[in-house]
Short mmCIF file of C-alpha atoms in Angstrom, two decimals:
data_model
loop_
_atom_site.label_atom_id
_atom_site.label_comp_id
_atom_site.label_asym_id
_atom_site.label_seq_id
_atom_site.Cartn_x
_atom_site.Cartn_y
_atom_site.Cartn_z
CA UNK W 1 176.19 71.88 150.82
CA UNK W 2 179.09 73.03 152.87
CA UNK W 3 181.58 70.51 153.85
CA UNK W 4 182.30 70.76 157.60
CA UNK W 5 185.68 69.56 158.81
CA UNK W 6 186.74 70.15 162.39
CA UNK W 7 190.43 70.06 161.58
CA UNK W 8 190.00 73.25 159.57
CA UNK W 9 188.67 75.09 162.59
CA UNK W 10 190.97 73.75 165.30
CA UNK W 11 194.14 73.83 163.30
CA UNK W 12 195.93 71.69 165.82
CA UNK W 13 199.33 70.60 164.73
CA UNK W 14 202.10 68.77 166.48
CA UNK W 15 204.53 71.65 166.23
CA UNK W 16 201.97 74.00 167.80
CA UNK W 17 201.45 71.59 170.69
CA UNK W 18 205.17 71.22 171.26
CA UNK W 19 205.76 74.99 171.12
CA UNK W 20 202.92 75.65 173.60
CA UNK W 21 204.31 73.03 175.99
CA UNK W 22 207.84 74.48 175.76
CA UNK W 23 206.62 78.04 176.25
CA UNK W 24 204.47 76.99 179.24
CA UNK W 25 207.45 75.17 180.72
CA UNK W 26 209.63 78.23 180.30
CA UNK W 27 207.01 80.51 181.87
CA UNK W 28 206.63 78.15 184.81
CA UNK W 29 210.41 77.91 185.25
CA UNK W 30 210.77 81.70 185.03
CA UNK W 31 207.91 82.15 187.55
CA UNK W 32 209.40 79.53 189.81
CA UNK W 33 212.78 81.18 189.74
CA UNK W 34 211.60 84.74 190.45
CA UNK W 35 208.05 84.62 191.80
CA UNK W 36 207.28 81.18 193.18
CA UNK W 37 208.69 81.75 196.69
CA UNK W 38 207.00 85.14 196.92
CA UNK W 39 203.77 83.61 195.68
CA UNK W 40 204.00 80.74 198.19
CA UNK W 41 204.83 83.24 200.96
CA UNK W 42 201.89 85.41 199.98
CA UNK W 43 199.59 82.39 199.87
CA UNK W 44 200.93 81.19 203.24
CA UNK W 45 200.41 84.65 204.80
CA UNK W 46 196.91 84.73 203.38
CA UNK W 47 196.23 81.25 204.82
CA UNK W 48 197.68 82.29 208.19
CA UNK W 49 195.56 85.46 208.20
CA UNK W 50 192.43 83.49 207.37
CA UNK W 51 193.25 80.87 210.01
CA UNK W 52 193.98 83.64 212.55
CA UNK W 53 190.61 85.25 211.76
CA UNK W 54 188.88 81.89 212.14
CA UNK W 55 190.67 81.22 215.45
CA UNK W 56 189.89 84.74 216.63
CA UNK W 57 186.22 84.30 215.69
CA UNK W 58 186.09 80.99 217.56
CA UNK W 59 187.75 82.58 220.62
CA UNK W 60 185.39 85.58 220.51
CA UNK W 61 182.41 83.25 220.15
CA UNK W 62 183.60 81.19 223.13
CA UNK W 63 184.22 84.36 225.13
CA UNK W 64 180.73 85.63 224.24
CA UNK W 65 179.23 82.32 225.30
CA UNK W 66 181.15 82.52 228.61
CA UNK W 67 179.95 86.09 229.18
CA UNK W 68 176.39 85.04 228.33
CA UNK W 69 176.67 82.14 230.79
CA UNK W 70 177.99 84.52 233.47
CA UNK W 71 175.10 86.90 232.86
CA UNK W 72 172.64 84.02 232.97
CA UNK W 73 174.16 82.90 236.28
CA UNK W 74 174.01 86.46 237.63
CA UNK W 75 170.39 86.68 236.51
CA UNK W 76 169.59 83.46 238.35
CA UNK W 77 171.46 84.77 241.41
CA UNK W 78 169.61 88.09 241.23
CA UNK W 79 166.33 86.22 241.09
CA UNK W 80 167.34 84.16 244.12
CA UNK W 81 168.57 87.28 245.95
CA UNK W 82 165.30 89.06 245.19
CA UNK W 83 163.38 86.09 246.57
CA UNK W 84 165.60 86.05 249.66
CA UNK W 85 165.12 89.78 250.16
CA UNK W 86 161.35 89.41 249.82
CA UNK W 87 161.28 86.56 252.33
CA UNK W 88 163.47 88.58 254.70
CA UNK W 89 161.29 91.68 254.29
CA UNK W 90 158.15 89.65 254.97
CA UNK W 91 159.71 88.11 258.07
CA UNK W 92 160.84 91.55 259.26
CA UNK W 93 157.37 93.00 258.60
CA UNK W 94 155.75 90.13 260.51
CA UNK W 95 158.18 90.70 263.37
CA UNK W 96 157.39 94.42 263.46
CA UNK W 97 153.67 93.64 263.26
CA UNK W 98 153.95 91.28 266.23
CA UNK W 99 155.96 93.90 268.14
CA UNK W 100 153.36 96.61 267.43
CA UNK W 101 150.52 94.28 268.45
CA UNK W 102 152.37 93.36 271.65
CA UNK W 103 153.01 97.03 272.46
CA UNK W 104 149.35 97.88 271.76
CA UNK W 105 148.18 95.02 273.99
CA UNK W 106 150.58 96.11 276.73
CA UNK W 107 149.32 99.69 276.42
CA UNK W 108 145.70 98.51 276.52
CA UNK W 109 146.42 96.43 279.65
CA UNK W 110 148.15 99.40 281.28
CA UNK W 111 145.21 101.68 280.45
CA UNK W 112 142.75 99.06 281.72
CA UNK W 113 144.79 98.65 284.92
CA UNK W 114 144.88 102.42 285.46
CA UNK W 115 141.14 102.65 284.81
CA UNK W 116 140.46 99.85 287.31
CA UNK W 117 142.68 101.59 289.86
CA UNK W 118 140.79 104.86 289.26
CA UNK W 119 137.46 103.05 289.65
CA UNK W 120 138.63 101.42 292.90
CA UNK W 121 139.92 104.74 294.21
CA UNK W 122 136.65 106.48 293.34
CA UNK W 123 134.74 103.59 294.91
CA UNK W 124 136.79 103.89 298.13
CA UNK W 125 136.29 107.67 298.12
CA UNK W 126 132.54 107.17 297.63
CA UNK W 127 132.47 104.63 300.48
CA UNK W 128 134.38 107.04 302.71
CA UNK W 129 131.94 109.81 301.86
CA UNK W 130 129.01 107.46 302.47
CA UNK W 131 130.44 106.38 305.82
CA UNK W 132 131.00 110.00 306.73
CA UNK W 133 127.45 110.89 305.69
CA UNK W 134 126.04 107.94 307.65
CA UNK W 135 128.10 108.79 310.67
CA UNK W 136 126.98 112.45 310.38
CA UNK W 137 123.39 111.30 310.17
CA UNK W 138 123.93 108.88 313.07
CA UNK W 139 125.55 111.63 315.14
CA UNK W 140 122.75 113.94 314.21
CA UNK W 141 120.19 111.32 315.19
CA UNK W 142 122.02 110.58 318.42
CA UNK W 143 122.19 114.24 319.27
CA UNK W 144 118.50 114.58 318.55
CA UNK W 145 117.77 111.54 320.72
CA UNK W 146 119.81 112.96 323.50
CA UNK W 147 118.13 116.31 323.20
CA UNK W 148 114.76 114.78 323.36
CA UNK W 149 113.86 112.30 325.79
CA UNK W 150 111.65 109.96 324.08
CA UNK W 151 109.76 106.99 324.97
CA UNK W 152 110.63 103.67 323.50
CA UNK W 153 107.98 103.85 320.79
CA UNK W 154 109.24 107.22 319.57
CA UNK W 155 112.81 105.97 319.60
CA UNK W 156 111.88 103.01 317.38
CA UNK W 157 110.11 105.33 314.99
CA UNK W 158 113.08 107.64 315.01
CA UNK W 159 115.54 104.78 314.24
CA UNK W 160 113.34 103.60 311.36
CA UNK W 161 113.25 107.14 309.97
CA UNK W 162 116.99 107.30 310.38
CA UNK W 163 117.50 104.04 308.46
CA UNK W 164 115.16 105.24 305.74
CA UNK W 165 117.07 108.53 305.46
CA UNK W 166 120.38 106.70 305.37
CA UNK W 167 119.08 104.45 302.59
CA UNK W 168 117.96 107.49 300.57
CA UNK W 169 121.34 109.16 300.94
CA UNK W 170 123.20 106.00 299.96
CA UNK W 171 121.54 105.77 296.54
#
């Protein structure tokens, strides 16, 4: 069997420990004298750069959120404006529709009035022509009565014929 002793493997001695501590102290002192300030400055710059990047990221994020909020507000306003435009367009279309209907009704009334005036004029002309025809027939009958001397019975018959002829001409 092999005898296992940890002291053989570690070989730790007091002089080695003291020498390592002294050499570490000297390295630290040498580093502190020549490199420590530069190292602290470099670390501080690195910390400042990281903090600046973090602050910049936070500012950019806030700015992006503000821009997003502005766009959301504009989108809401656009939606409201579109609704307002639609309502306005509908109102304008209804107004134009009412105007067109009013103009059409006015035109129809004017046409109807003109047609009634034409009918009345034609009616008056027809009455004038009828009166003229009746008076021509009456004059003709009177001239025939004057030309012929008739007895009373013949005159009555003649008047009845005249009325019958006038009635036929009227229709």
